mmCIF file of C-alpha atoms and ligand atoms in Angstrom:
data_model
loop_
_atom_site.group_PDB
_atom_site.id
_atom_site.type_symbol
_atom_site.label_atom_id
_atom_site.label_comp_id
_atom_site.label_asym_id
_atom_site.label_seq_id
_atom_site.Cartn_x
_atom_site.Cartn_y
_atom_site.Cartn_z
ATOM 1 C CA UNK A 1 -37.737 -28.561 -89.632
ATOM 2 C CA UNK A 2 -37.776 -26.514 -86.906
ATOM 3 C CA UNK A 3 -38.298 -22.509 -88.079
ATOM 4 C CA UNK A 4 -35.288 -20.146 -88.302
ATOM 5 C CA UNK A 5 -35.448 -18.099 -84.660
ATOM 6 C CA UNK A 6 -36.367 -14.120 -85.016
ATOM 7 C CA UNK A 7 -33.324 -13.108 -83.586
ATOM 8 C CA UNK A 8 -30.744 -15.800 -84.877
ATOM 9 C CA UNK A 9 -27.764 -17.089 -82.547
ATOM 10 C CA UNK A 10 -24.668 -17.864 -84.264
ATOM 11 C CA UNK A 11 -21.918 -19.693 -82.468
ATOM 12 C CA UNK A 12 -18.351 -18.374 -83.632
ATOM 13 C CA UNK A 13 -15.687 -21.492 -83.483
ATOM 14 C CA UNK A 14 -12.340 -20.885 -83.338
ATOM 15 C CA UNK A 15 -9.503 -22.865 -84.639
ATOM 16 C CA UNK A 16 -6.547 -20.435 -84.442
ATOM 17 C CA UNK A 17 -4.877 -19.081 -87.245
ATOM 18 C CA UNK A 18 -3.474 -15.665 -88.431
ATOM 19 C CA UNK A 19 -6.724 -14.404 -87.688
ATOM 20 C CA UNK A 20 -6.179 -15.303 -84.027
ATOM 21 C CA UNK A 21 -2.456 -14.020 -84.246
ATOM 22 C CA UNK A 22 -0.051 -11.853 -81.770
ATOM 23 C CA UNK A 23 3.340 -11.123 -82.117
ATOM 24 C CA UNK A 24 5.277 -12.985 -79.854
ATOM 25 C CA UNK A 25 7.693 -10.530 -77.462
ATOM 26 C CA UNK A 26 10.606 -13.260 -77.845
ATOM 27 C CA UNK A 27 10.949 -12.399 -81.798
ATOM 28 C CA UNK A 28 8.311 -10.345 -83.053
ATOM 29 C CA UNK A 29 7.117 -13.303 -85.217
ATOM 30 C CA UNK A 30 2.980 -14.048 -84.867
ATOM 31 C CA UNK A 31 1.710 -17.161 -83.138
ATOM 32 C CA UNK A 32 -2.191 -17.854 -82.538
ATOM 33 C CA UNK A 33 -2.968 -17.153 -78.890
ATOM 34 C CA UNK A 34 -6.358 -15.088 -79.508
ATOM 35 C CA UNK A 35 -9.580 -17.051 -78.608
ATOM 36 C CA UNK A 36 -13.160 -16.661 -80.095
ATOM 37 C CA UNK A 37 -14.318 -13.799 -77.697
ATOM 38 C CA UNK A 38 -11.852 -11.587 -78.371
ATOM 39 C CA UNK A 39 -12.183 -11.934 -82.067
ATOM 40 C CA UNK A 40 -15.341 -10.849 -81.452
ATOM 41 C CA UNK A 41 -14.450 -7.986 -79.488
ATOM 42 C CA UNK A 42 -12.491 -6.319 -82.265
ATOM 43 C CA UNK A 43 -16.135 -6.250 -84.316
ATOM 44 C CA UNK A 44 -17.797 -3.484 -82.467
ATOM 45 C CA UNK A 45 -20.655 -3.033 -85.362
ATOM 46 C CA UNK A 46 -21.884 -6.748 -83.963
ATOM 47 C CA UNK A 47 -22.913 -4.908 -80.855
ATOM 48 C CA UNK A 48 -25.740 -3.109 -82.896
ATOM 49 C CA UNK A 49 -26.425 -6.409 -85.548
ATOM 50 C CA UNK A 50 -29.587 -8.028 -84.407
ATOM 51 C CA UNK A 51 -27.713 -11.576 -83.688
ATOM 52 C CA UNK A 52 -27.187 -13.497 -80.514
ATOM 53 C CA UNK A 53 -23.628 -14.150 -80.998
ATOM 54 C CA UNK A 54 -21.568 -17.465 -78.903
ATOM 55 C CA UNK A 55 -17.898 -18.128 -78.943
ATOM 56 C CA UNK A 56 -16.335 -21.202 -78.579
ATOM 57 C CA UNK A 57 -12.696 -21.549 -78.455
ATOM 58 C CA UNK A 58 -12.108 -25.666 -80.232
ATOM 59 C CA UNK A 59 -8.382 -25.196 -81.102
ATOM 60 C CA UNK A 60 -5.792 -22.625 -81.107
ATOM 61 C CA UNK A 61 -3.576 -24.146 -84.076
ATOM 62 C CA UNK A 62 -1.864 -22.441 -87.121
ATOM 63 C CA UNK A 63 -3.722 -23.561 -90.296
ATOM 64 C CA UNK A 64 -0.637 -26.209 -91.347
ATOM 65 C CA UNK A 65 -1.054 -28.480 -88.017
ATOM 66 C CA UNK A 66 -4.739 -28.921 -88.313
ATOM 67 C CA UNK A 67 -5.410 -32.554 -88.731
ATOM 68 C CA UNK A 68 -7.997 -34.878 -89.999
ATOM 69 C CA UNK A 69 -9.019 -35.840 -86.428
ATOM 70 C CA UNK A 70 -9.938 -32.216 -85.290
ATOM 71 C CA UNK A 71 -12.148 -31.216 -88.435
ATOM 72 C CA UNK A 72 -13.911 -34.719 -87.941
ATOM 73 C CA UNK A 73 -14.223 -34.068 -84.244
ATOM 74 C CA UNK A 74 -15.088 -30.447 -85.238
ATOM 75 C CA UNK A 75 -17.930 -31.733 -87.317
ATOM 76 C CA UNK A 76 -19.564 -33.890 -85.007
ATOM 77 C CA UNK A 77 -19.948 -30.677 -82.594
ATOM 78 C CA UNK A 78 -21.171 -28.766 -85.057
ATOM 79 C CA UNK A 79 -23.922 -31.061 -86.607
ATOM 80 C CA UNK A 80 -24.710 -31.385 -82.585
ATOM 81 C CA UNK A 81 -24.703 -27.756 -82.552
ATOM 82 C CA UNK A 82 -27.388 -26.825 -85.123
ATOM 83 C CA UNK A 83 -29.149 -30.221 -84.685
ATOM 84 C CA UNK A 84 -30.572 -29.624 -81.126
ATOM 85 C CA UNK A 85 -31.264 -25.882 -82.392
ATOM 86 C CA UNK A 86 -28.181 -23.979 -80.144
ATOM 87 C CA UNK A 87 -27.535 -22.572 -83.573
ATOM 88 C CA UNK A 88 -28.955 -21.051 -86.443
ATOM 89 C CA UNK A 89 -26.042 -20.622 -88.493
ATOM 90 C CA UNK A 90 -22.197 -21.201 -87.623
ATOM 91 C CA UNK A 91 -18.775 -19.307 -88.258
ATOM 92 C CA UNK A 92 -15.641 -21.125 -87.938
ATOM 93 C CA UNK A 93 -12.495 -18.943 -87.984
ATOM 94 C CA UNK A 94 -9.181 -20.519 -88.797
ATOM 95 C CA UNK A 95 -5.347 -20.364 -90.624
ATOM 96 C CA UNK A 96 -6.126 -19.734 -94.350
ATOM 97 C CA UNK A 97 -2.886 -22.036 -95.490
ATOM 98 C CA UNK A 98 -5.674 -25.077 -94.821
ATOM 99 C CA UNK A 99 -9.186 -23.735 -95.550
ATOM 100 C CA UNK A 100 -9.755 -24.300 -98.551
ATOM 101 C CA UNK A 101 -9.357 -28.208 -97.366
ATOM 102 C CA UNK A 102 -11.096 -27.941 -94.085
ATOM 103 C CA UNK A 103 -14.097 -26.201 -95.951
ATOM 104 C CA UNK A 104 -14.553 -28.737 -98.394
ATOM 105 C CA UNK A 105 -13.823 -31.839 -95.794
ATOM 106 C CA UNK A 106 -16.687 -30.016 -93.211
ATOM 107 C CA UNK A 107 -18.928 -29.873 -96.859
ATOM 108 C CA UNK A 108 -18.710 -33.494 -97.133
ATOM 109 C CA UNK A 109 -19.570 -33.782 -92.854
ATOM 110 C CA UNK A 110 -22.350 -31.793 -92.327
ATOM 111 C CA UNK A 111 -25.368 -31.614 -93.593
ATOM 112 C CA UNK A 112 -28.102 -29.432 -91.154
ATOM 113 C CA UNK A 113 -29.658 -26.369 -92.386
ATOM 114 C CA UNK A 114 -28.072 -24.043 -90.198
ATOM 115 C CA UNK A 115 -25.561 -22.383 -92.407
ATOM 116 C CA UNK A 116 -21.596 -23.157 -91.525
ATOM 117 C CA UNK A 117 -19.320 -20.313 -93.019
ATOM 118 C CA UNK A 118 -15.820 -20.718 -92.565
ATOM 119 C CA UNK A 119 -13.298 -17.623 -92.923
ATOM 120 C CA UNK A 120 -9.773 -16.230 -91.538
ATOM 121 C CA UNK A 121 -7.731 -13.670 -92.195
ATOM 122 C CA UNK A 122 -4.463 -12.026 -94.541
ATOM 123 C CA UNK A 123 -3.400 -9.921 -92.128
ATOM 124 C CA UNK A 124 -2.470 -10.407 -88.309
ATOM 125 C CA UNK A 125 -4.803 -7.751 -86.056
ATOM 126 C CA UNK A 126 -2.106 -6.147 -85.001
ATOM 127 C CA UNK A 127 -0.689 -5.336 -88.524
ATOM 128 C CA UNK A 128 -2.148 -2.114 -90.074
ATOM 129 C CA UNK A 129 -4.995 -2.917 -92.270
ATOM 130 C CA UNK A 130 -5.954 -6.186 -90.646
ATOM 131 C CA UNK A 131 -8.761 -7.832 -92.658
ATOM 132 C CA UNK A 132 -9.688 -10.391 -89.324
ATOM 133 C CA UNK A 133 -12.482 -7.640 -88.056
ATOM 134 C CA UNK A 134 -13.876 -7.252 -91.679
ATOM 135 C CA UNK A 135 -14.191 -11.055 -92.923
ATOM 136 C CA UNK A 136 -15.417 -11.903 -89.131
ATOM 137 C CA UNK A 137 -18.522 -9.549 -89.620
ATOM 138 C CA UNK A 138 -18.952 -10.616 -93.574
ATOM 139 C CA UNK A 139 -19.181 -14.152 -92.116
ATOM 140 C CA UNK A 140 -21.271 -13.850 -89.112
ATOM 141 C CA UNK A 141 -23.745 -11.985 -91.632
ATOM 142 C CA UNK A 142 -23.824 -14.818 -94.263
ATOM 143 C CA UNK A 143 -24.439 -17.453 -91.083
ATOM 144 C CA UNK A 144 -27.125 -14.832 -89.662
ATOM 145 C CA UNK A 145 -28.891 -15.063 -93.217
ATOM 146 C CA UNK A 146 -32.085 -16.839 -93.788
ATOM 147 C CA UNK A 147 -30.781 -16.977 -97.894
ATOM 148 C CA UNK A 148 -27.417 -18.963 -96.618
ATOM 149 C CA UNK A 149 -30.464 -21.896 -94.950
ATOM 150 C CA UNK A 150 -29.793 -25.186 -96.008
ATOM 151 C CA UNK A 151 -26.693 -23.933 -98.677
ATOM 152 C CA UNK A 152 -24.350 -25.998 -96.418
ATOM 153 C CA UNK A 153 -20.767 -25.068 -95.594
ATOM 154 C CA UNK A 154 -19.589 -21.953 -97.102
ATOM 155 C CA UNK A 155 -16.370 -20.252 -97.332
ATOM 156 C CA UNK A 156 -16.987 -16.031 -96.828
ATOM 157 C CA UNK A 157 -13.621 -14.129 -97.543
ATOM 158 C CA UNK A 158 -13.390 -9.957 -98.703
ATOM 159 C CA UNK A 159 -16.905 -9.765 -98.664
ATOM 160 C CA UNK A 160 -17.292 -12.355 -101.107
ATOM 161 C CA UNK A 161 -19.087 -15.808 -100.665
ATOM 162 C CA UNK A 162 -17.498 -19.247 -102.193
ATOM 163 C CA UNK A 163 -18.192 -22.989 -102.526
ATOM 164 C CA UNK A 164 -16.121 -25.282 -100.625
ATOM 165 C CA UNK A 165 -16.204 -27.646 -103.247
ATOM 166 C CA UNK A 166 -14.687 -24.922 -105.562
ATOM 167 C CA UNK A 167 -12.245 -22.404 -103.625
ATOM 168 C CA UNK A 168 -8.776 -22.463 -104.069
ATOM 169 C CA UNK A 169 -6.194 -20.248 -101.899
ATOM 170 C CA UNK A 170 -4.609 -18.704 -104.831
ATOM 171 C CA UNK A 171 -2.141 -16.140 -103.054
ATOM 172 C CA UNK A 172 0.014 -16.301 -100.523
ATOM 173 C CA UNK A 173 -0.458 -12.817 -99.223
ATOM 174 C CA UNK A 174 -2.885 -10.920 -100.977
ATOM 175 C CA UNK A 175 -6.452 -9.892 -98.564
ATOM 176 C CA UNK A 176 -7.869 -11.118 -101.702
ATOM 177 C CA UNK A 177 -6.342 -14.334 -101.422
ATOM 178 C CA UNK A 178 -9.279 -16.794 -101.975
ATOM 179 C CA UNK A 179 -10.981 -17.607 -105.573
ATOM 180 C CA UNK A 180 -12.865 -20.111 -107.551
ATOM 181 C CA UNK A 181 -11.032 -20.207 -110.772
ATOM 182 C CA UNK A 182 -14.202 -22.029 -112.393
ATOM 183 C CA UNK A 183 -17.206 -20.450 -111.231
ATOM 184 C CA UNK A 184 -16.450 -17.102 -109.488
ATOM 185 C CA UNK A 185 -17.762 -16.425 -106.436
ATOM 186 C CA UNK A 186 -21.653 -17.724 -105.382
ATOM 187 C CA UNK A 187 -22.297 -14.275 -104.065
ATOM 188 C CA UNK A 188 -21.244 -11.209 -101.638
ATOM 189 C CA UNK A 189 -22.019 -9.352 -98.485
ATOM 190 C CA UNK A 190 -23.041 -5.831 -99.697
ATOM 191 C CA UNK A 191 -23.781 -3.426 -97.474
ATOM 192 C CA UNK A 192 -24.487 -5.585 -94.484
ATOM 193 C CA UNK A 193 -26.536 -7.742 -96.202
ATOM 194 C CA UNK A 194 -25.883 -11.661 -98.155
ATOM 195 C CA UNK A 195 -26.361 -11.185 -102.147
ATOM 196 C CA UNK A 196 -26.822 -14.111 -103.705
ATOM 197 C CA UNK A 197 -25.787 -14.849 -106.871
ATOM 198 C CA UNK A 198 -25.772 -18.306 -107.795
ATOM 199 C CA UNK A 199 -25.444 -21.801 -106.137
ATOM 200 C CA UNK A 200 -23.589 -24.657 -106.305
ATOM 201 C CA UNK A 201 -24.011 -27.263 -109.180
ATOM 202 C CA UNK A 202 -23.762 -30.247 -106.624
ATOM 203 C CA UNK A 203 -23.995 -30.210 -103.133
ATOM 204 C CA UNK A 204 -22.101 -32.855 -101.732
ATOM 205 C CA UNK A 205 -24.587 -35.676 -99.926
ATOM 206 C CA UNK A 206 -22.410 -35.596 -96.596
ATOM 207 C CA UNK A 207 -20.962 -38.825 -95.309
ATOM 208 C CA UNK A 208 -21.945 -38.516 -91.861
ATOM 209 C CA UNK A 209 -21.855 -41.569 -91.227
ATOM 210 C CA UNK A 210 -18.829 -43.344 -88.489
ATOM 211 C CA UNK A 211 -16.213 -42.603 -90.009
ATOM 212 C CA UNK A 212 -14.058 -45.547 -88.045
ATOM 213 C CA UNK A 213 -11.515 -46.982 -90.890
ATOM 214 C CA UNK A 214 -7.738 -45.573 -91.131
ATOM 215 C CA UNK A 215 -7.321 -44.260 -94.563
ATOM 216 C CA UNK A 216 -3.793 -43.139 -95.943
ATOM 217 C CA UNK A 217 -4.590 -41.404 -98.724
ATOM 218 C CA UNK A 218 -1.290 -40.236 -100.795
ATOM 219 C CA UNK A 219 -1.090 -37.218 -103.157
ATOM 220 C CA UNK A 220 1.421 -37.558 -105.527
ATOM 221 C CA UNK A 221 2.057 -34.790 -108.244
ATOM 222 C CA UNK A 222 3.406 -35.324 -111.917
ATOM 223 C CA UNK A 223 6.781 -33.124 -112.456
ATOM 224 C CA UNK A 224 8.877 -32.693 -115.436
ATOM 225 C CA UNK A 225 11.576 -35.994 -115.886
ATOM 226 C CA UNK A 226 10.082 -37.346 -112.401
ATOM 227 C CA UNK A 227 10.886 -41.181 -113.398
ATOM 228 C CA UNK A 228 8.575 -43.639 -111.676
ATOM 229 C CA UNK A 229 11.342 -45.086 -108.861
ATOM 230 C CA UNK A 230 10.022 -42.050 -106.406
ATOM 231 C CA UNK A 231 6.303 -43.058 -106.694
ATOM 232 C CA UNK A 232 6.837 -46.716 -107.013
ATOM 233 C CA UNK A 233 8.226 -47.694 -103.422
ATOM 234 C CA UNK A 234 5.320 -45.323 -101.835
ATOM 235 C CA UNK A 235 2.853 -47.429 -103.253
ATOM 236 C CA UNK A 236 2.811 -50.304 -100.657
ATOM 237 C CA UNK A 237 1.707 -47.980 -97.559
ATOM 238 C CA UNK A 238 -1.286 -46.330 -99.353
ATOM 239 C CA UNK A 239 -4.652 -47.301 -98.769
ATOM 240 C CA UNK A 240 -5.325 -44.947 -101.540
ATOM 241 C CA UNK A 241 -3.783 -42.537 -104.735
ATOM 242 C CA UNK A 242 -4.313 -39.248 -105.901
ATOM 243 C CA UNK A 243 -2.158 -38.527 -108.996
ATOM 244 C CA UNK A 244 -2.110 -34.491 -109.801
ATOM 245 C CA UNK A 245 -1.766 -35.047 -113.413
ATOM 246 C CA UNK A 246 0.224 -32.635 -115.795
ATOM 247 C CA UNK A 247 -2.935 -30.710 -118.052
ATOM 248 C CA UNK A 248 -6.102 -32.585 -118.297
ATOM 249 C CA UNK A 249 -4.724 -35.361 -116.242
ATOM 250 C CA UNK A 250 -1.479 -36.465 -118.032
ATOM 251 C CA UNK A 251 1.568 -38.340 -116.641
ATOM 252 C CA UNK A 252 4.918 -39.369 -117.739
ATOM 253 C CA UNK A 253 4.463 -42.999 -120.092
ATOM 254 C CA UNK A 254 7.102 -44.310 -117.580
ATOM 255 C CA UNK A 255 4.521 -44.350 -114.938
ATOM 256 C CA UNK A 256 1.869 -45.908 -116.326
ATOM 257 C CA UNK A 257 2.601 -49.463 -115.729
ATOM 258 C CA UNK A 258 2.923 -48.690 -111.654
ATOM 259 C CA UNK A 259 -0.394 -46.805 -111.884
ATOM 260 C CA UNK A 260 -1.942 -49.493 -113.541
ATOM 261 C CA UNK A 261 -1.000 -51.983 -111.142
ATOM 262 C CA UNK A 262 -1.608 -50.053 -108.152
ATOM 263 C CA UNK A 263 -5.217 -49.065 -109.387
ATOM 264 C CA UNK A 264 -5.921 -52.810 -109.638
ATOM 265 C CA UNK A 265 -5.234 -52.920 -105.630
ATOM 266 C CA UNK A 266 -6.217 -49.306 -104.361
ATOM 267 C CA UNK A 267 -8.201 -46.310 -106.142
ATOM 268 C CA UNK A 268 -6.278 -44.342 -107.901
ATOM 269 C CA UNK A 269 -7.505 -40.912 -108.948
ATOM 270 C CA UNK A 270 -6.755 -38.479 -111.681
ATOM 271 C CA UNK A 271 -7.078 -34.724 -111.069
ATOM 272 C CA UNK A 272 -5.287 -31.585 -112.523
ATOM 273 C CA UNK A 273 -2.033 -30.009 -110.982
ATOM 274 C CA UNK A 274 -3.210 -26.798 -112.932
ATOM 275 C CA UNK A 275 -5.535 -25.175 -110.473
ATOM 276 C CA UNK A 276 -8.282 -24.555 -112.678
ATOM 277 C CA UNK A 277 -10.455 -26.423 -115.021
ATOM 278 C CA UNK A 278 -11.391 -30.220 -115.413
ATOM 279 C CA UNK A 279 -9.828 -33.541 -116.103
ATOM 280 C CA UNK A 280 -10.845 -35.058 -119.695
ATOM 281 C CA UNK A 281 -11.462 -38.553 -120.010
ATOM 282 C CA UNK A 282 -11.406 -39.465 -124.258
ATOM 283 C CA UNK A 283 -9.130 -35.998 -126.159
ATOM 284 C CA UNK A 284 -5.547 -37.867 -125.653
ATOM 285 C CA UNK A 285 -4.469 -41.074 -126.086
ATOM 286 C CA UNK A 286 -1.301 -41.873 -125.960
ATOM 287 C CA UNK A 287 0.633 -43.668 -123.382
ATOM 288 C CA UNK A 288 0.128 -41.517 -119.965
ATOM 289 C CA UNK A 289 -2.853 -39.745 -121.501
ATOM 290 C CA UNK A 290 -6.092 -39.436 -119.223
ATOM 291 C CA UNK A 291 -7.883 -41.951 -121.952
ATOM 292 C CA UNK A 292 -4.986 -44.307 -121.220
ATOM 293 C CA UNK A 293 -4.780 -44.123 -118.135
ATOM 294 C CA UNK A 294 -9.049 -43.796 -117.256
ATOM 295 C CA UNK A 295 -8.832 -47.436 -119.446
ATOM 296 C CA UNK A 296 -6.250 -48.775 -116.664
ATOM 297 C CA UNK A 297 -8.866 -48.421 -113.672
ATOM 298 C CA UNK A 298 -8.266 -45.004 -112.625
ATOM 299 C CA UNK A 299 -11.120 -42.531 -111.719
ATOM 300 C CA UNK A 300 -11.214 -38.945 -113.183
ATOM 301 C CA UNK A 301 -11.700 -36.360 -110.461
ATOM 302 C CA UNK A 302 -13.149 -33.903 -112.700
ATOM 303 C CA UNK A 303 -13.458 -29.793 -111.276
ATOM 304 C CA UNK A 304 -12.012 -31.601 -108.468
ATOM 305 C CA UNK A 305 -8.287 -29.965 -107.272
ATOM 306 C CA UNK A 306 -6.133 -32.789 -106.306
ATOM 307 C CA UNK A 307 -6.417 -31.518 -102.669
ATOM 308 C CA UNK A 308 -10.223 -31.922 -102.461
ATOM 309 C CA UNK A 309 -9.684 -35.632 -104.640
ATOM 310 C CA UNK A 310 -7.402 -36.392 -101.684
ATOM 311 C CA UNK A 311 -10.262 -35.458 -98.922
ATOM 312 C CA UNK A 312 -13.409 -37.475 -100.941
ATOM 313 C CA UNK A 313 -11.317 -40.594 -101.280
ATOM 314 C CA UNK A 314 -10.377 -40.127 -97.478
ATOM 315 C CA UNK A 315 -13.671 -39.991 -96.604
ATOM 316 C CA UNK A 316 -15.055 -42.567 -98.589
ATOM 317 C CA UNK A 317 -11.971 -44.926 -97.524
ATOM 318 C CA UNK A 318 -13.082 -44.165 -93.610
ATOM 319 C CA UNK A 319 -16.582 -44.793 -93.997
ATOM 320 C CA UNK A 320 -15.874 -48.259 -96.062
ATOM 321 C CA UNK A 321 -17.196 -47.387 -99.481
ATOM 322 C CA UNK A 322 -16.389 -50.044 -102.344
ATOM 323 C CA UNK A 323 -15.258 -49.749 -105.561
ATOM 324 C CA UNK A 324 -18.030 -48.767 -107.127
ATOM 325 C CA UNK A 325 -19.135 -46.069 -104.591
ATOM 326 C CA UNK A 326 -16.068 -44.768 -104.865
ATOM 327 C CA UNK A 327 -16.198 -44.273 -108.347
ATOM 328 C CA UNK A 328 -19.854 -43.392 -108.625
ATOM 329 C CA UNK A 329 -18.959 -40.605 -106.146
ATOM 330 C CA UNK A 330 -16.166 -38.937 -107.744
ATOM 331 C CA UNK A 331 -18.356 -38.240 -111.452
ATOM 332 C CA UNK A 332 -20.908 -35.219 -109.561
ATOM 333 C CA UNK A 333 -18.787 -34.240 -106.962
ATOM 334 C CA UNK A 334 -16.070 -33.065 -110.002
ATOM 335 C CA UNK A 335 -19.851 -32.470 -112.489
ATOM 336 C CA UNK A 336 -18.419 -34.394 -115.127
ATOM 337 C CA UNK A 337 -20.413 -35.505 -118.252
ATOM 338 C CA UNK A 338 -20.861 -38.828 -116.587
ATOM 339 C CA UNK A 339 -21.666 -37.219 -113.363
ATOM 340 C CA UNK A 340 -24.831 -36.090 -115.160
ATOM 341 C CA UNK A 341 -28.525 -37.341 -115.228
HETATM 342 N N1 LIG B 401 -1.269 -17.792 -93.222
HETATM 343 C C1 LIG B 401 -2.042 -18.472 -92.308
HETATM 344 C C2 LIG B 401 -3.354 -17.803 -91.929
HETATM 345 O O1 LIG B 401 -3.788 -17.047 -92.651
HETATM 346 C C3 LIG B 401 -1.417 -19.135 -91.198
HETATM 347 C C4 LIG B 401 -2.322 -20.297 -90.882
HETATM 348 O O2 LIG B 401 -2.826 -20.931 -91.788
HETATM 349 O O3 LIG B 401 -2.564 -20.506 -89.710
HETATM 350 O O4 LIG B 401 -3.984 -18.024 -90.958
#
């Protein structure tokens, strides 16, 4: 392992996003055209921080046409990045409508010790109050930080420090817009410096590995008097189901003969539409209850949100995993009971 530097470098990525937002003269509206340098010219207190900073400029993209493709492409630069030692800890800027998928799908890419934070930003820089400057600085310190070694992909936002695995977006303009509903944050930058606070309860084992399959991956989610005819005809062009389950990981009884059938052809996972807590697996049984449908092949996601669900069983799909994997995969990444041990 080769020893963190004295002076660290961190390479700033960036992606697009508010963060990297102007209004357009046309209409006012904001559009990204900023790259990673000038970011990092609205950050003056860098200039004194004792970092080597580098910008690269990978996509200039609002966080809504981000695909699959870029953050696996993205990864592969990164893990290149830190690997031959051009790094010692990463920031990747991007649209916040997406991060809290790109986070987790980079958590379950890369695996080097060089710390990979990913932030954004509320507010647009030229709106008054722009958080961009503030976050950019919070993250570059977390990456700079010998604590933040070998923690993985982390998502920095208002000072405060997340896990991928557990981060939600939960408002659609706040500053504050970025959460863990189950754990709370893992820590916080306070004055200029990473405070730790906790870590994660499982760190993904990243699939780094080629990942060379197509994988359609469908998330469906369970709505009051939605009858099964929607869900049924989408079933032939997935390689793969997520069902965002009403509660615990509930569904209307009409569907469970479709999800039964389909789980004996594709994996079919069970996560919450609620945004916060887990999936049970024995409380309920009747027809459509998580028991029920658990005893019909599914697999519970767990603290898993259905967007992250979506992302493993991508991932898993592309790199080939069977059955079992896929099942034996899903129990600690959502730290169920069975998960344990
Ligand atoms: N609201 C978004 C952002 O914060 C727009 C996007 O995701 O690009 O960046």
């Amino acid at each position: 392992m080769t020893k963190p530097r004295p002076r660290p470098t961190v390479v700033v990525v960036g992606l697009g996003g508010t963060i990297a937002m102007t209004p357009s003269a046309r209409d006012g509206a904001a559009r990204p055209s900023l790259s990673a340098q000038d970011l990092l010219d609205a950050v003056p207190q860098l200039d004194s921080a004792d970092i080597d900073i580098q910008t690269l400029s990978f996509a200039s993209k609002p966080g809504a046409s981000l695909t699959l493709d870029d953050i696996e492409t993205l990864a592969s630069w990164l893990r290149e990045m830190a690997g031959e030692g051009t790094a010692d800890g990463i920031v990747v800027t991007q649209g916040t409508d997406t991060l809290e998928e790109t986070a987790y799908l980079l958590s379950l890419l890369y695996a080097e010790q060089a710390p990979l934070v990913v932030s954004g930003a509320m507010r647009a820089p030229h709106l008054a109050g722009a958080d961009g400057p503030a976050n950019l600085l919070a993250a570059v310190t977390v990456a700079a930080s010998p604590q933040a070694r070998g923690l993985g992909v982390l998502v920095v936002f208002n000072d405060l420090v997340f896990d991928p695995a557990r981060v939600r977006k939960t408002h659609s303009t706040s500053t504050h817009a970025f959460a863990a509903p189950d754990t709370g944050p893992l820590g916080a930058v306070v004055e200029g410096h990473l405070r730790l606070l906790a870590i994660p309860a499982h760190t993904p084992r990243p699939l780094t590995t080629a990942l060379h399959r197509p994988a359609r991956v469908m998330l469906y989610c369970a709505t009051l008097g939605d009858d099964e005819r929607l869900l049924e005809p989408l079933l032939s062009q997935v390689d793969g189901l997520v069902i965002a389950g009403f509660g615990v990981g509930h569904v209307p009884e009409t569907w469970v003969p479709v999800l039964a059938k389909a789980a004996r052809r594709i994996p079919v996972v069970l996560a919450s539409r609620t945004g916060g807590g887990t999936t049970l697996t024995r409380a309920y049984g009747f027809d459509g209850s998580e028991k029920d449908l658990l005893s019909r092949g599914l697999i519970g996601a767990g603290h898993l949100d259905p967007y992250k669900a979506r992302l493993l069983l991508t991932v898993l799909l592309r790199a080939g995993a069977d059955h079992d994997t896929i099942r034996a995969t899903y129990a600690p990444a959502g730290t169920t009971a069975e998960g344990r041990g």
